[in-house]
Amino acid sequence: MFRKEFADVIGKTGMVPLKDLRPLMLNKDATKISELDLLRFDFFDDVKFAKQLSENYKLTFIDLAKAKVQDKYLKLVKKSDIVKYRALPIQKSAKAVTLAIFDPSIVEMKADLITLYQYNIEFILTNISSWANIFERVTESVDELLETVREIKGDNLDEHVEVKEEDIGDDVIRYVNRILADAFIRKASDIHVEPYENTFRVRFRVDGSLAEVIKPPKNLMLPIISRLKIMAQLDISERRKPQDGRIKLSVGGRPIDYRVSSLPTLFGEKVVLRLLDQSNLQLDMTKLGFEAKQLQVFKNGIHQPYGMCLVTGPTGSGKTTTLYSALSELNTVDTNISTAEDPVEFNLEGINQVNVRKEIGLTFAVALKAFLRQDPDVIMVGEIRDLEVGETAVEAALTGHLVLSTLHTNDAPSTVTRLLNMGIEPFLVTGSLNVVVAQRLCRRICTSCKVEDRDTSKDEIISCGVAPSSAEKMKVYKGEGCERCNGSGYKGRVAIYEVMDITPGVKELILKNASSDEIKKQAIKDGMKTLRMSALTKVALGETTLSEAITNSSADKF
Ligand SMILES: [Zn+2]
């Protein structure tokens, strides 16, 4: 389907503001949108989309997921013809062959199709994901995709040392490409390639959970790992030291970027690939999971002319996304924004991003000091790890700059005590801090198979911290597992937040060197919702399950 039309239909369904579709619309490789592009978007409800399309084109809509399609109809024509026309023969009656399509423009090829089938043709429109599920019975979709995997060389990568590739055959190259294409289809955020004494396995992380996908033959272990290292431009002869690199690929016409790290373990090198998918980056702050009041406090913090805004949480809790969304909101032509990151995860237009490189002495502290000589307005520093970075960040915040950064603490109040423990004076902390945000990610219940969870008792809900009177009325939900969520009951993730405003009461306690518990009590009194409270709100709203909420909001989870 053509891009403009796609945008029109999406606009009519109202499922997402058009500006969120910009990365897709701007993909210059394609004047057309492929089905794969559509499925990658979490917000994209393809059933809604197809229903709107069927109205526009006056076609009948069918939910193929609920239809029983017999193999004999799928075999009416050659596989290559199904691929060519993207039309699935799902029924044949005395009157016509029924073709299921997801792209209405195929209707224009009716004459060709009548010639092909030598029979009258009828079209029905279906949604892409159920179309693709039936299509997989005709053809192995990973194989189709495999043909499209291409390495992108040279672009933005440092010059690399030539390595020997003679030990790696075509079959290994295909095998590795298959893993990468498969990870792309399953929306895996990380790929773990792991050697053990007698086995070798590949695991994918999808929506935060790791699961084993394949156990390649042990004799492929070295070639596969070497191939990945070559693609990432690492030194394949070096097997004793950890290395970092990057793989750039094009899958289905889409540029995909992986950050790669290798680590020597007891039985060989473990390689982890982290997907850096720009099109999945959610920059709209209102979509991240903030509650209205939390968003207001956070926005107020980042829109101050100067001061420090900190985001805290464990690795993989979505801190970068929150910071990027803040930067994108502050990113105007009259603002000079610089970031020091380890490493830069996404390129943001109009922002000066610097990769810190310890080995050449370009640390967070050094980058931060250099920014201050570059007439900055907004500075983001990847992480405040030590006193030197902390002091420089505070100084920058106190001298008229807005500073954004992250810390590795459990909750918002303990971020303050961490700064104090680093050795930063209490009056500098109160003078510079605008807002502190703690966050976690919870898996979102799949909307296609969401049902009320009647197995959870009121007592269990109460034991999680819900007041007995509220627990009485509270309904909890779960996903039963369906095709759309691969049976997991979850699809996508939602962030839970704890947003701490630096109120006069909180300031007073910081100046008194109070404990994080005391600060927390005061912050709650001043209106802060803790991670646990926010998580339970998401449960009550039916966005996540009780167990996800509890696992991700227990204070000692790190
Ligand atoms: Zn589901």
Coordinates of C-alpha atoms and ligand atoms in Angstrom, one line a residue:
M1 CA 0.0 0.0 0.0
F2 CA 1.2 3.5 -0.7
R3 CA 2.4 5.5 2.2
K4 CA 0.0 8.3 1.9
E5 CA -3.0 6.1 1.7
F6 CA -1.7 4.1 4.7
A7 CA -1.5 7.4 6.7
D8 CA -5.1 8.3 5.6
V9 CA -6.5 5.0 6.8
I10 CA -4.6 5.1 10.1
G11 CA -5.7 8.7 10.6
K12 CA -9.4 7.6 10.2
T13 CA -9.1 4.8 12.8
G14 CA -7.6 7.3 15.2
M15 CA -5.3 4.6 16.7
V16 CA -2.2 6.8 16.7
P17 CA -1.3 10.4 16.0
L18 CA 0.3 10.8 12.5
K19 CA 3.5 12.2 13.9
D20 CA 4.3 8.8 15.5
L21 CA 4.3 7.3 12.0
R22 CA 7.1 9.6 10.9
P23 CA 9.9 7.1 11.1
L24 CA 7.9 4.8 8.8
M25 CA 6.8 7.6 6.5
L26 CA 10.3 8.9 6.2
N27 CA 11.8 5.5 5.2
K28 CA 13.2 6.5 1.9
D29 CA 13.8 3.0 0.7
A30 CA 10.2 2.3 0.2
T31 CA 7.5 4.2 -1.6
K32 CA 5.3 1.4 -0.5
I33 CA 4.7 -0.1 3.0
S34 CA 5.3 -3.7 3.4
E35 CA 3.3 -5.9 5.8
L36 CA 6.3 -6.4 7.9
D37 CA 6.7 -2.7 8.6
L38 CA 3.1 -2.6 9.8
L39 CA 3.4 -5.6 12.2
R40 CA 6.5 -4.1 13.9
F41 CA 4.4 -1.4 15.5
D42 CA 3.0 -2.2 19.0
F43 CA 0.3 0.4 18.7
F44 CA -0.8 -1.0 15.4
D45 CA -4.1 -2.8 15.6
D46 CA -4.3 -4.5 12.3
V47 CA -7.9 -5.7 12.7
K48 CA -9.1 -2.2 13.3
F49 CA -7.0 -1.1 10.3
A50 CA -8.4 -3.8 8.0
K51 CA -12.0 -3.0 9.0
Q52 CA -11.5 0.7 8.1
L53 CA -9.9 -0.3 4.8
S54 CA -12.8 -2.7 4.0
E55 CA -15.2 0.2 4.5
N56 CA -13.2 2.5 2.3
Y57 CA -13.0 -0.1 -0.5
K58 CA -16.4 -1.7 0.0
L59 CA -14.9 -5.1 0.5
T60 CA -16.1 -7.7 2.9
F61 CA -14.0 -8.1 6.0
I62 CA -13.2 -11.6 7.4
D63 CA -11.1 -12.5 10.4
L64 CA -9.0 -15.3 9.0
A65 CA -7.8 -16.2 12.5
K66 CA -11.3 -17.6 13.1
A67 CA -11.7 -19.2 9.7
K68 CA -10.8 -22.8 8.9
V69 CA -8.8 -22.8 5.6
Q70 CA -8.3 -26.1 3.9
D71 CA -5.0 -26.9 2.4
K72 CA -6.5 -28.1 -0.9
Y73 CA -7.6 -24.5 -1.6
L74 CA -4.2 -23.1 -0.8
K75 CA -2.8 -25.4 -3.4
L76 CA -5.0 -24.2 -6.3
V77 CA -2.1 -22.3 -7.7
K78 CA 1.7 -22.3 -7.4
K79 CA 3.3 -20.8 -4.4
S80 CA 5.1 -18.3 -6.5
D81 CA 1.8 -16.9 -7.7
I82 CA 0.5 -16.5 -4.2
V83 CA 3.6 -14.7 -3.3
K84 CA 3.4 -12.6 -6.5
Y85 CA -0.2 -11.4 -6.0
R86 CA -0.3 -11.6 -2.2
A87 CA -3.7 -13.2 -2.6
L88 CA -4.6 -16.4 -0.7
P89 CA -7.1 -18.8 -2.2
I90 CA -9.2 -19.9 0.8
Q91 CA -12.4 -21.2 -0.8
K92 CA -13.8 -22.4 -4.1
S93 CA -17.5 -22.5 -4.8
A94 CA -19.6 -23.0 -7.9
K95 CA -19.6 -19.3 -8.3
A96 CA -16.0 -18.2 -7.6
V97 CA -12.6 -18.7 -6.0
T98 CA -12.4 -16.5 -2.9
L99 CA -9.1 -14.7 -2.5
A100 CA -8.1 -13.3 0.9
I101 CA -6.1 -10.1 0.6
F102 CA -4.8 -7.5 3.0
D103 CA -3.9 -4.9 0.4
P104 CA -6.9 -3.6 -1.5
S105 CA -4.9 -2.5 -4.5
I106 CA -4.7 -6.2 -5.6
V107 CA -8.4 -5.8 -6.6
E108 CA -7.1 -4.0 -9.7
M109 CA -5.4 -7.2 -10.8
K110 CA -8.6 -9.1 -11.0
A111 CA -8.3 -9.7 -14.7
D112 CA -4.9 -11.3 -14.3
L113 CA -6.1 -13.4 -11.5
I114 CA -9.1 -14.7 -13.5
T115 CA -6.7 -15.7 -16.2
L116 CA -4.5 -17.4 -13.6
Y117 CA -7.2 -19.3 -11.9
Q118 CA -9.3 -19.8 -15.1
Y119 CA -12.3 -19.1 -12.8
N120 CA -14.3 -16.2 -11.5
I121 CA -12.7 -14.4 -8.6
E122 CA -14.1 -12.8 -5.4
F123 CA -12.1 -10.8 -2.9
I124 CA -12.3 -10.5 0.8
L125 CA -10.2 -8.4 3.0
T126 CA -8.4 -9.6 6.1
N127 CA -6.0 -8.3 8.7
I128 CA -2.3 -8.7 8.0
S129 CA -1.3 -10.9 11.0
S130 CA -3.9 -13.5 10.3
W131 CA -3.2 -13.3 6.6
A132 CA 0.5 -13.9 7.4
N133 CA -0.3 -16.9 9.6
I134 CA -2.1 -18.6 6.7
F135 CA 0.5 -17.5 4.3
E136 CA 3.1 -19.3 6.5
R137 CA 1.4 -22.5 5.6
V138 CA 2.1 -21.8 2.0
T139 CA 5.7 -20.6 2.5
E140 CA 8.1 -20.5 5.3
S141 CA 8.2 -16.8 6.0
V142 CA 11.6 -16.8 7.6
D143 CA 13.0 -18.2 4.4
E144 CA 11.3 -15.5 2.4
L145 CA 12.8 -12.9 4.7
L146 CA 16.2 -14.5 4.6
E147 CA 16.6 -13.6 1.0
T148 CA 16.3 -10.0 2.0
V149 CA 19.0 -9.9 4.7
R150 CA 21.9 -7.8 3.6
E151 CA 24.8 -6.5 5.5
I152 CA 25.4 -2.8 5.4
K153 CA 29.1 -2.1 5.3
G154 CA 31.0 1.1 5.9
D155 CA 28.2 3.3 6.9
N156 CA 29.1 5.0 10.2
L157 CA 31.4 2.3 11.3
D158 CA 35.0 2.8 12.3
E159 CA 37.6 1.4 9.9
H160 CA 38.2 -2.2 10.8
V161 CA 41.0 -4.7 10.6
E162 CA 40.7 -7.4 7.9
V163 CA 40.0 -10.8 9.4
K164 CA 40.2 -14.2 7.8
E165 CA 36.9 -15.6 6.7
E166 CA 37.9 -18.7 4.9
D167 CA 36.6 -21.1 7.6
I168 CA 33.1 -19.8 7.3
G169 CA 30.9 -21.4 4.6
D170 CA 27.7 -20.2 3.0
D171 CA 25.7 -22.5 5.1
V172 CA 26.9 -20.8 8.3
I173 CA 26.2 -17.4 6.8
R174 CA 22.7 -18.5 6.0
Y175 CA 22.3 -20.0 9.4
V176 CA 23.3 -16.8 11.2
N177 CA 21.1 -14.7 8.8
R178 CA 18.2 -17.0 9.7
I179 CA 18.7 -16.4 13.4
L180 CA 18.8 -12.6 12.8
A181 CA 15.7 -12.7 10.6
D182 CA 13.8 -14.9 13.0
A183 CA 14.7 -12.5 15.9
F184 CA 13.3 -9.6 13.8
I185 CA 10.0 -11.4 13.2
R186 CA 9.6 -12.3 16.8
K187 CA 10.5 -8.7 17.9
A188 CA 13.3 -9.9 20.1
S189 CA 15.2 -7.1 21.8
D190 CA 18.3 -9.3 22.5
I191 CA 19.8 -12.4 21.0
H192 CA 22.0 -14.6 23.3
V193 CA 24.4 -17.1 21.6
E194 CA 25.7 -19.3 24.4
P195 CA 28.3 -22.1 24.5
Y196 CA 28.1 -24.8 27.2
E197 CA 30.2 -27.9 27.8
N198 CA 28.1 -30.2 25.7
T199 CA 25.5 -28.0 24.1
F200 CA 25.2 -24.7 22.4
R201 CA 22.0 -22.6 22.4
V202 CA 20.4 -19.4 21.1
R203 CA 17.9 -17.5 23.3
F204 CA 15.8 -14.5 22.4
R205 CA 14.5 -11.9 24.8
V206 CA 10.9 -10.9 23.8
D207 CA 9.0 -8.3 25.9
G208 CA 11.6 -8.7 28.7
S209 CA 11.6 -12.5 29.0
L210 CA 14.3 -14.8 27.7
A211 CA 13.4 -18.0 26.0
E212 CA 15.4 -20.7 24.2
V213 CA 14.7 -20.7 20.5
I214 CA 17.2 -23.2 19.0
K215 CA 20.1 -25.5 19.9
P216 CA 22.3 -25.4 16.8
P217 CA 24.6 -28.5 16.3
K218 CA 27.7 -28.1 18.5
N219 CA 30.1 -28.3 15.5
L220 CA 28.6 -25.1 14.3
M221 CA 29.4 -23.3 17.5
L222 CA 32.8 -21.9 16.5
P223 CA 31.8 -20.9 12.9
I224 CA 28.6 -19.2 14.1
I225 CA 30.4 -17.2 16.8
S226 CA 33.2 -16.3 14.4
R227 CA 30.7 -15.2 11.8
L228 CA 29.0 -13.0 14.3
K229 CA 32.3 -11.5 15.3
I230 CA 33.2 -10.8 11.7
M231 CA 29.9 -9.1 11.0
A232 CA 30.4 -7.0 14.1
Q233 CA 34.0 -6.2 13.0
L234 CA 35.6 -7.8 16.0
D235 CA 39.0 -9.5 16.1
I236 CA 38.1 -13.2 15.6
S237 CA 41.5 -14.4 16.7
E238 CA 41.0 -12.7 20.1
R239 CA 39.1 -15.1 22.2
R240 CA 40.3 -14.2 25.7
K241 CA 39.1 -10.6 26.1
P242 CA 35.6 -9.2 25.9
Q243 CA 34.9 -7.1 22.8
D244 CA 32.2 -4.7 21.6
G245 CA 31.0 -4.0 18.1
R246 CA 28.1 -3.3 15.9
I247 CA 26.2 -5.0 13.1
K248 CA 24.2 -3.1 10.6
L249 CA 21.7 -5.1 8.5
S250 CA 18.8 -4.6 6.2
V251 CA 15.9 -7.0 6.8
G252 CA 12.9 -6.8 4.5
G253 CA 14.2 -3.4 3.3
R254 CA 14.4 -2.0 6.9
P255 CA 17.7 -0.9 8.4
I256 CA 18.4 -2.8 11.6
D257 CA 21.2 -2.0 14.0
Y258 CA 22.6 -4.5 16.6
R259 CA 25.0 -3.7 19.4
V260 CA 27.2 -6.7 19.8
S261 CA 29.3 -7.9 22.8
S262 CA 31.4 -11.0 23.2
L263 CA 32.5 -12.4 26.5
P264 CA 34.9 -15.3 27.1
T265 CA 33.1 -17.9 29.2
L266 CA 34.2 -21.4 30.5
F267 CA 33.3 -23.2 27.3
G268 CA 33.7 -20.5 24.7
E269 CA 32.7 -17.0 23.8
K270 CA 29.1 -15.9 24.6
V271 CA 27.8 -13.3 22.1
V272 CA 24.9 -11.0 22.9
L273 CA 23.2 -8.8 20.3
R274 CA 21.0 -6.0 21.4
L275 CA 18.6 -4.6 18.8
L276 CA 18.7 -0.9 18.4
D277 CA 15.5 -0.3 16.4
Q278 CA 14.9 3.3 15.8
S279 CA 11.4 2.9 14.4
N280 CA 10.3 1.3 17.7
L281 CA 11.5 4.3 19.7
Q282 CA 8.5 5.9 21.4
L283 CA 9.3 9.6 21.7
D284 CA 5.8 10.7 22.6
M285 CA 5.9 11.2 26.4
T286 CA 2.2 10.7 26.8
K287 CA 2.5 7.1 25.5
L288 CA 5.2 5.9 27.9
G289 CA 2.9 5.1 30.9
F290 CA 3.0 8.2 33.0
E291 CA -0.2 9.0 34.8
A292 CA -1.5 12.5 34.1
K293 CA -0.2 14.0 37.3
Q294 CA 3.2 12.3 37.1
L295 CA 3.6 13.6 33.6
Q296 CA 2.8 17.1 34.7
V297 CA 5.5 17.0 37.5
F298 CA 8.0 15.5 35.1
K299 CA 7.3 18.0 32.3
N300 CA 7.5 20.8 34.8
G301 CA 11.0 19.6 35.8
I302 CA 12.3 19.4 32.3
H303 CA 10.9 22.8 31.3
Q304 CA 12.7 24.7 34.0
P305 CA 15.4 27.0 32.5
Y306 CA 18.0 25.1 34.5
G307 CA 18.5 22.3 37.0
M308 CA 18.9 18.6 37.1
C309 CA 16.3 15.9 36.1
L310 CA 17.3 12.4 37.0
V311 CA 15.9 9.0 35.9
T312 CA 16.7 5.9 37.8
G313 CA 16.1 2.2 37.5
P314 CA 17.9 -1.0 36.7
T315 CA 19.3 -1.8 33.2
G316 CA 16.6 -2.4 30.7
S317 CA 13.9 -0.4 32.6
G318 CA 13.4 2.1 29.8
K319 CA 15.4 5.0 31.2
T320 CA 16.9 5.9 27.8
T321 CA 13.5 6.0 26.2
T322 CA 12.2 8.4 28.9
L323 CA 15.3 10.6 28.5
Y324 CA 15.1 10.6 24.7
S325 CA 11.4 11.6 24.8
A326 CA 12.4 14.5 27.1
L327 CA 15.2 15.5 24.7
S328 CA 12.9 15.3 21.7
E329 CA 10.4 17.6 23.5
L330 CA 13.2 20.1 24.3
N331 CA 14.7 19.8 20.8
T332 CA 13.9 23.1 19.1
V333 CA 16.0 25.2 16.7
D334 CA 16.9 27.7 19.4
T335 CA 18.2 25.1 21.8
N336 CA 21.7 23.6 21.9
I337 CA 21.5 20.0 23.1
S338 CA 24.5 17.8 23.7
T339 CA 24.6 14.2 25.0
A340 CA 27.4 11.9 26.2
E341 CA 26.3 8.3 26.0
D342 CA 27.8 4.9 26.5
P343 CA 27.1 4.1 23.7
V344 CA 24.7 6.3 21.6
E345 CA 21.7 4.1 21.1
F346 CA 19.6 6.1 18.7
N347 CA 20.5 9.0 16.5
L348 CA 18.3 12.0 17.2
E349 CA 18.1 14.7 14.5
G350 CA 19.4 18.1 15.7
I351 CA 21.1 16.8 18.8
N352 CA 24.9 16.6 19.3
Q353 CA 25.6 13.1 20.5
V354 CA 28.9 11.9 21.7
N355 CA 30.0 8.3 22.3
V356 CA 32.1 8.1 25.5
R357 CA 35.3 6.1 25.0
K358 CA 37.2 5.3 28.1
E359 CA 40.2 3.8 26.3
I360 CA 41.1 7.2 24.8
G361 CA 40.2 9.1 27.9
L362 CA 36.9 10.4 26.7
T363 CA 34.9 9.8 29.9
F364 CA 31.5 11.1 30.9
A365 CA 33.3 13.8 33.0
V366 CA 35.6 14.9 30.2
A367 CA 32.7 15.1 27.7
L368 CA 30.6 17.0 30.2
K369 CA 33.3 19.6 30.7
A370 CA 33.8 19.9 27.0
F371 CA 30.1 20.5 26.5
L372 CA 30.2 23.4 29.0
R373 CA 32.7 25.2 26.7
Q374 CA 30.3 24.8 23.7
D375 CA 27.5 27.2 24.8
P376 CA 25.0 24.5 25.8
D377 CA 21.4 24.8 26.9
V378 CA 20.6 21.2 27.6
I379 CA 23.0 18.4 28.5
M380 CA 22.4 14.8 28.8
V381 CA 25.0 12.6 30.4
G382 CA 24.4 8.9 30.2
E383 CA 25.0 8.0 33.8
I384 CA 26.2 9.7 37.0
R385 CA 28.6 7.0 38.2
D386 CA 31.0 8.9 40.4
L387 CA 31.7 12.1 42.3
E388 CA 33.5 13.7 39.4
V389 CA 30.6 13.4 37.0
G390 CA 28.1 14.2 39.8
E391 CA 29.9 17.4 40.8
T392 CA 30.3 18.5 37.2
A393 CA 26.6 17.8 36.5
V394 CA 25.5 19.7 39.6
E395 CA 27.8 22.6 38.7
A396 CA 26.4 22.7 35.1
A397 CA 22.8 22.7 36.5
L398 CA 23.6 25.5 39.0
T399 CA 25.2 27.7 36.3
G400 CA 22.1 27.9 34.1
H401 CA 21.9 24.6 32.2
L402 CA 19.3 21.9 32.1
V403 CA 21.0 18.6 32.9
L404 CA 19.4 15.2 32.3
S405 CA 21.0 12.0 33.6
T406 CA 20.4 8.5 35.0
L407 CA 21.5 6.8 38.2
H408 CA 21.4 3.2 39.3
T409 CA 19.2 3.2 42.4
N410 CA 16.1 1.4 43.6
D411 CA 13.7 4.3 43.8
A412 CA 13.4 8.1 43.6
P413 CA 14.2 9.0 47.2
S414 CA 17.3 6.8 47.4
T415 CA 18.7 8.7 44.3
V416 CA 19.0 11.7 46.5
T417 CA 20.8 9.8 49.3
R418 CA 23.1 8.3 46.6
L419 CA 24.1 11.8 45.5
L420 CA 24.8 12.8 49.1
N421 CA 26.8 9.6 49.8
M422 CA 28.9 10.3 46.7
G423 CA 30.0 13.4 48.6
I424 CA 27.9 16.1 47.0
E425 CA 26.9 18.8 49.5
P426 CA 23.2 18.8 50.5
F427 CA 22.6 22.4 49.6
L428 CA 24.0 21.8 46.1
V429 CA 21.6 18.8 45.7
T430 CA 18.6 20.9 46.8
G431 CA 19.7 23.8 44.7
S432 CA 20.1 21.8 41.5
L433 CA 17.5 19.0 41.5
N434 CA 14.2 19.6 39.7
V435 CA 12.7 16.2 39.6
V436 CA 13.6 12.5 40.1
V437 CA 11.9 9.7 38.2
A438 CA 12.2 6.0 39.1
Q439 CA 10.9 3.5 36.6
R440 CA 10.4 -0.2 35.6
L441 CA 8.8 -1.9 32.6
C442 CA 5.9 -4.3 33.0
R443 CA 4.7 -6.7 30.3
R444 CA 1.4 -5.5 28.8
I445 CA -1.5 -7.9 28.7
C446 CA -2.3 -9.0 25.1
T447 CA -5.5 -7.1 24.1
S448 CA -6.5 -9.9 21.8
C449 CA -6.9 -12.6 24.6
K450 CA -7.4 -10.5 27.7
V451 CA -9.9 -12.0 30.2
E452 CA -10.8 -11.3 33.8
D453 CA -8.5 -13.3 36.1
R454 CA -10.8 -15.0 38.6
D455 CA -8.2 -17.2 40.1
T456 CA -6.6 -14.4 42.1
S457 CA -8.3 -14.1 45.4
K458 CA -9.2 -10.8 47.2
D459 CA -6.7 -11.8 49.9
E460 CA -3.9 -12.0 47.4
I461 CA -4.8 -8.5 46.1
I462 CA -4.9 -7.2 49.6
S463 CA -1.5 -8.7 50.4
C464 CA 0.0 -6.8 47.5
G465 CA -0.9 -3.5 49.2
V466 CA -4.4 -2.7 48.0
A467 CA -6.7 -1.4 50.7
P468 CA -9.4 -4.0 51.6
S469 CA -12.2 -1.7 50.6
S470 CA -10.7 -1.2 47.1
A471 CA -9.7 -4.8 46.7
E472 CA -13.4 -5.7 47.0
K473 CA -14.2 -3.8 43.9
M474 CA -11.0 -4.4 42.0
K475 CA -11.0 -6.6 38.9
V476 CA -7.7 -8.1 37.7
Y477 CA -6.9 -9.4 34.3
K478 CA -4.7 -11.8 32.4
G479 CA -4.0 -12.9 28.9
E480 CA -5.1 -16.4 28.0
G481 CA -2.6 -16.7 25.2
C482 CA -3.4 -16.5 21.6
E483 CA -1.8 -16.4 18.1
R484 CA -1.0 -12.7 18.3
C485 CA 1.1 -13.0 21.5
N486 CA 2.6 -16.4 20.7
G487 CA 0.6 -17.9 23.6
S488 CA 2.4 -15.8 26.2
G489 CA -0.7 -13.6 27.1
Y490 CA 1.5 -10.5 26.9
K491 CA 2.3 -8.2 24.0
G492 CA 4.5 -5.1 24.4
R493 CA 5.4 -3.4 27.6
V494 CA 4.3 -0.4 29.7
A495 CA 6.4 1.7 32.0
I496 CA 5.5 2.3 35.6
Y497 CA 6.8 5.4 37.2
E498 CA 7.6 7.0 40.5
V499 CA 7.9 10.8 40.0
M500 CA 9.3 12.8 42.9
D501 CA 8.9 16.5 43.0
I502 CA 11.5 18.3 45.1
T503 CA 9.0 20.0 47.3
P504 CA 9.9 22.4 50.2
G505 CA 9.3 19.5 52.6
V506 CA 11.6 17.2 50.7
K507 CA 14.3 19.9 50.5
E508 CA 14.2 20.5 54.2
L509 CA 14.8 16.8 54.8
I510 CA 17.7 16.7 52.3
L511 CA 19.4 19.6 54.1
K512 CA 19.0 17.7 57.3
N513 CA 20.7 14.7 55.8
A514 CA 17.6 12.6 56.4
S515 CA 17.4 8.9 55.4
S516 CA 15.7 7.9 52.1
D517 CA 12.8 6.4 54.1
E518 CA 12.1 9.7 55.7
I519 CA 12.3 11.5 52.3
K520 CA 10.0 8.9 50.8
K521 CA 7.4 9.4 53.5
Q522 CA 7.4 13.2 52.9
A523 CA 7.3 12.8 49.2
I524 CA 4.2 10.5 49.5
K525 CA 2.6 13.1 51.8
D526 CA 3.3 15.7 49.0
G527 CA 1.6 13.6 46.4
M528 CA 4.1 11.1 45.1
K529 CA 2.9 7.7 43.9
T530 CA 5.4 5.0 44.5
L531 CA 6.4 2.4 41.9
R532 CA 4.1 -0.1 43.7
M533 CA 1.1 2.2 43.8
S534 CA 1.6 3.0 40.1
A535 CA 2.0 -0.7 39.2
L536 CA -1.3 -1.5 41.1
T537 CA -3.0 1.3 39.2
K538 CA -1.9 -0.4 35.9
V539 CA -3.3 -3.6 37.3
A540 CA -6.7 -2.0 38.1
L541 CA -6.7 -0.5 34.6
G542 CA -6.3 -4.0 33.1
E543 CA -3.0 -3.1 31.5
T544 CA -0.8 -5.6 33.3
T545 CA -1.2 -8.6 35.6
L546 CA -0.8 -8.6 39.3
S547 CA 2.2 -10.8 39.2
E548 CA 4.0 -8.5 36.7
A549 CA 3.2 -5.5 38.8
I550 CA 4.5 -7.1 42.0
T551 CA 7.7 -8.6 40.4
N552 CA 8.6 -5.2 38.9
S553 CA 7.8 -3.0 41.9
S554 CA 9.4 -4.8 44.8
A555 CA 12.1 -2.6 46.2
D556 CA 14.8 -5.2 46.3
K557 CA 14.4 -6.3 42.7
F558 CA 17.6 -5.4 41.0
Ligands
ZN1 ZN -2.9 -12.9 23.1

